[in-house]
CSV table of C-alpha atoms in Angstrom, one decimal:
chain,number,residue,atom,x,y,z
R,1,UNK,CA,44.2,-87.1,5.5
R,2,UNK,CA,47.4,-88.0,3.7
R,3,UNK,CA,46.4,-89.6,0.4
R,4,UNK,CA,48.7,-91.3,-1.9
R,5,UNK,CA,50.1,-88.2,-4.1
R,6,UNK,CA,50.8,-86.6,-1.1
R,7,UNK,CA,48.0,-83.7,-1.2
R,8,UNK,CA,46.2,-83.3,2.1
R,9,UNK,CA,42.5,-82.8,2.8
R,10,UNK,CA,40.9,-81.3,5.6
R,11,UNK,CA,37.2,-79.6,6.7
R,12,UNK,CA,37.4,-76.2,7.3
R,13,UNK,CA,33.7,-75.2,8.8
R,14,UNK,CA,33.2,-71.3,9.5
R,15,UNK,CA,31.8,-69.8,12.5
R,16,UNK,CA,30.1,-66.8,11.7
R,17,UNK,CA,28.0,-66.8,8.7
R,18,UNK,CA,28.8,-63.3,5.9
R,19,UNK,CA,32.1,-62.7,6.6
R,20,UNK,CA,35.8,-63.5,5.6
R,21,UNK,CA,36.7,-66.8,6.4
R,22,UNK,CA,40.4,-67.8,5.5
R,23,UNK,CA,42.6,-70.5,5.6
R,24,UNK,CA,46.4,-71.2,5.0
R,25,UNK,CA,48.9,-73.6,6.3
R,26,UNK,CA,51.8,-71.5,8.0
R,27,UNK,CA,55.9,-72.6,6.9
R,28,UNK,CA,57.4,-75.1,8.4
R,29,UNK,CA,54.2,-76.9,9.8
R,30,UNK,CA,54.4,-80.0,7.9
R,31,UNK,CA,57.6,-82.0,7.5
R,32,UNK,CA,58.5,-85.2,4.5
R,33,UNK,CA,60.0,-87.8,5.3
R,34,UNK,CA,63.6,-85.9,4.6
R,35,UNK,CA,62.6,-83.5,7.6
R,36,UNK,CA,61.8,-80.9,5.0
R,37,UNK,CA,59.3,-78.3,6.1
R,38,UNK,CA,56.5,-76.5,3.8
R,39,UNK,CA,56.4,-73.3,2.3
R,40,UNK,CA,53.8,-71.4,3.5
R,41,UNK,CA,50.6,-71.7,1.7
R,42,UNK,CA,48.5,-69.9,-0.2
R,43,UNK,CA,45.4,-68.1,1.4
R,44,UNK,CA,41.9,-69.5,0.7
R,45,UNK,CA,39.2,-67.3,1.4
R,46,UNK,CA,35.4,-67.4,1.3
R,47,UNK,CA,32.3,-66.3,2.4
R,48,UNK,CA,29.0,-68.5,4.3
R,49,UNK,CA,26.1,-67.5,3.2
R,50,UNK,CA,23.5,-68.9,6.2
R,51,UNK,CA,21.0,-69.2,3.8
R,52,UNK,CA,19.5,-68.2,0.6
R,53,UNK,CA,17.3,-64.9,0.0
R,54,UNK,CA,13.6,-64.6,0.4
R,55,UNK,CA,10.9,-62.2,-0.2
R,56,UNK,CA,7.5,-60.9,1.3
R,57,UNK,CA,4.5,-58.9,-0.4
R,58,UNK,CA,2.4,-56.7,1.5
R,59,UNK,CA,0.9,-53.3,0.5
R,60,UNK,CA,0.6,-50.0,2.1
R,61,UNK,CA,-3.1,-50.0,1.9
R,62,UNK,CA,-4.6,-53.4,2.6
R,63,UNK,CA,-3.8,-57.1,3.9
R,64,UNK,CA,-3.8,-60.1,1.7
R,65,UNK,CA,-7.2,-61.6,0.9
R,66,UNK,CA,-9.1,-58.2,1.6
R,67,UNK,CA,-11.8,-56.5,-0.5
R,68,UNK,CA,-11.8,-52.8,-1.9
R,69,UNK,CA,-12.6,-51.2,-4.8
R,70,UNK,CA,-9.6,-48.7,-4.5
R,71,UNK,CA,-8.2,-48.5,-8.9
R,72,UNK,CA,-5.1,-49.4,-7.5
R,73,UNK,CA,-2.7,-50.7,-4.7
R,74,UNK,CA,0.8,-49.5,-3.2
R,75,UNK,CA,3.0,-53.5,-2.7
R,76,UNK,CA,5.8,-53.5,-0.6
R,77,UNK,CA,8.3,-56.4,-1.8
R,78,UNK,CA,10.4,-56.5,0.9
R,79,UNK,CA,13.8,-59.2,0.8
R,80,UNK,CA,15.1,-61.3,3.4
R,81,UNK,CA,18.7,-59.6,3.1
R,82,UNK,CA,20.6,-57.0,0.3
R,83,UNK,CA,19.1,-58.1,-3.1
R,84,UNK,CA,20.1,-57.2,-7.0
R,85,UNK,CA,19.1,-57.8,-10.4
R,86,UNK,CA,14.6,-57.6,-8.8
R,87,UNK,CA,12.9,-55.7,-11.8
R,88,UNK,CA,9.4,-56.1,-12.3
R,89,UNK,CA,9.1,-58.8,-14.6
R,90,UNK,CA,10.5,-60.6,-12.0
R,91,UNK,CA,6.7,-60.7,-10.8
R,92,UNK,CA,4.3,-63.4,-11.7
R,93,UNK,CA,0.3,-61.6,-12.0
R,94,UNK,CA,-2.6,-61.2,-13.0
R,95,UNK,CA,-2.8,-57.5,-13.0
R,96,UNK,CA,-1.5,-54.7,-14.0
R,97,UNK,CA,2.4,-52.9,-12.5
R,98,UNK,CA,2.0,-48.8,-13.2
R,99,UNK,CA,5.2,-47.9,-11.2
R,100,UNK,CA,7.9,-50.2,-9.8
R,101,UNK,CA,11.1,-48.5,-7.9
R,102,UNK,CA,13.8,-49.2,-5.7
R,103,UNK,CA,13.1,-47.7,-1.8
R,104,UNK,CA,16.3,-48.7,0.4
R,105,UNK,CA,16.4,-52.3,0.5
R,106,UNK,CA,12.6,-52.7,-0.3
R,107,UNK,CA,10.9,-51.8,-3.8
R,108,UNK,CA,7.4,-50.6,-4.2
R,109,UNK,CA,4.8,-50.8,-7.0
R,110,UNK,CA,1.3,-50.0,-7.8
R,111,UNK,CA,-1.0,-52.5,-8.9
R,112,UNK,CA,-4.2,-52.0,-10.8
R,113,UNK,CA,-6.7,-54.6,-12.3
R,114,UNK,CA,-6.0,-54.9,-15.9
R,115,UNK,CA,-9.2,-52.8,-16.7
R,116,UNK,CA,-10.2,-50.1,-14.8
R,117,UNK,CA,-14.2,-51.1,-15.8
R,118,UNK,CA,-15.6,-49.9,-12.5
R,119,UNK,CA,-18.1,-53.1,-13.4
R,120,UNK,CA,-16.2,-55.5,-12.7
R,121,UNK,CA,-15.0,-57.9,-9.9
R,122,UNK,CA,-11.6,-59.5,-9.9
R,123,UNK,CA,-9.0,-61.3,-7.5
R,124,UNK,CA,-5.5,-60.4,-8.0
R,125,UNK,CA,-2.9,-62.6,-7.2
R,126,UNK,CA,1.1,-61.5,-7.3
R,127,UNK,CA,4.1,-63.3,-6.3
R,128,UNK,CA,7.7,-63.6,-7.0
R,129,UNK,CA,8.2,-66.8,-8.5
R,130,UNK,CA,11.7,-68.9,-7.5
R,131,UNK,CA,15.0,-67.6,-9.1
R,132,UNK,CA,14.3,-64.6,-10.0
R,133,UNK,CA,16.7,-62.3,-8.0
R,134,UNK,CA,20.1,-63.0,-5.9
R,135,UNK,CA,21.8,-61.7,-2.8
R,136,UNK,CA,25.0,-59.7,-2.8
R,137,UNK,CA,26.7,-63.3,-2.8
R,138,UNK,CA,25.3,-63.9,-5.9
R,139,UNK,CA,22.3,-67.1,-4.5
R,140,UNK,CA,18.9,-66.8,-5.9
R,141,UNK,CA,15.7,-67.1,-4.2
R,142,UNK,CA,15.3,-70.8,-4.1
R,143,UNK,CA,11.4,-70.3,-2.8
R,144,UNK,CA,8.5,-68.1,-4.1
R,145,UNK,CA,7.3,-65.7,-2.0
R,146,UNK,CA,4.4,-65.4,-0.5
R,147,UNK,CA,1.2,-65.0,-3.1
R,148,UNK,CA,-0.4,-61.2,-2.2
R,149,UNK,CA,-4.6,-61.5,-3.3
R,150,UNK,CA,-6.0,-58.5,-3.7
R,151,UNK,CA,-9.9,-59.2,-4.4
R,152,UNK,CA,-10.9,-55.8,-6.7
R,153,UNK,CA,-14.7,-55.2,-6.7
R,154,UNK,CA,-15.4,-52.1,-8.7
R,155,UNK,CA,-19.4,-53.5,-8.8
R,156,UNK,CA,-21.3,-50.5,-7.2
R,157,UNK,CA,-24.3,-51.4,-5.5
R,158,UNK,CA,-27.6,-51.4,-7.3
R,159,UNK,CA,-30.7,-50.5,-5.8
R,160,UNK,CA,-34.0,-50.7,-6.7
R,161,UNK,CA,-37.3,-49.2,-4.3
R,162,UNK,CA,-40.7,-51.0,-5.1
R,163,UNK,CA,-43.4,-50.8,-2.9
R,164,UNK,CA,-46.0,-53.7,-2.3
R,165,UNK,CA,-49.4,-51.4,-1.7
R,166,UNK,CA,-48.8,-48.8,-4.8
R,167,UNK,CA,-47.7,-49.4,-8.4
């Protein structure tokens, strides 16, 4: 499109999303009125990034929404594609993180209840909350991950033996 100070538009739409995509205008493809042809251009260059990173909570030792009284949990945070910048504040809990650590691409972290009472019952939920980590491109995490529950119950069984024909 030819607008009126002579500077030209066009779409340039990529093929193949994560790689190099470049664009120039060779000499001589575009003449003024005088028969003058261009200079060659510069090169623009850029990446597509097909879309924006995600993440997913399991652990190495239950499923989401089970019950146990093991004192703590192994979570697997695992990202959609190469990740940086994830520490563990990045979380959002009600628990508590002993150990967080980088594993390849994934990071693992143990998760206890806040007290280690063996009296009490609690449901643990973690998640990592929107924007809180970016790809290699540098996009954040535009949607929470899933929420992990972990339902602790450190109540041990009571039992009590009575007997209806002797006191």
């Amino acid at each position: 499109k030819n607008n009126t100070n002579d500077t030209f538009e066009c779409v340039f739409t990529a093929s193949t999303p994560y790689t190099e995509n470049t664009l120039s205008i060779p000499q001589n493809t575009i003449t003024d009125g005088a028969g003058n042809g261009n200079n060659a251009s510069n090169i623009f260059t850029w990446k597509w990034n097909k879309a924006r990173p995600t993440m997913t909570i399991s652990s190495l030792d239950i499923s989401s929404g089970d019950y146990s009284n093991l004192t703590s949990i192994q979570l697997l945070f695992t990202p959609s594609e190469v990740i940086s910048n994830f520490i563990v504040s990045d979380t959002s809990h009600n628990g508590q993180i002993i150990k967080f650590e980088a594993s390849g691409n994934n990071y693992i972290g143990t998760l206890r209840p806040y007290s280690n009472n063996t009296k009490t019952s609690k449901t643990i939920n973690i998640e990592v909350p929107e924007n809180k980590f970016n790809d290699t491109y540098g996009y954040s995490n535009t949607i929470s991950s899933n929420v992990f529950v972990w339902n602790y119950d450190g109540i041990k069984p009571e039992i009590t033996i009575t007997s209806d024909t002797i006191t």
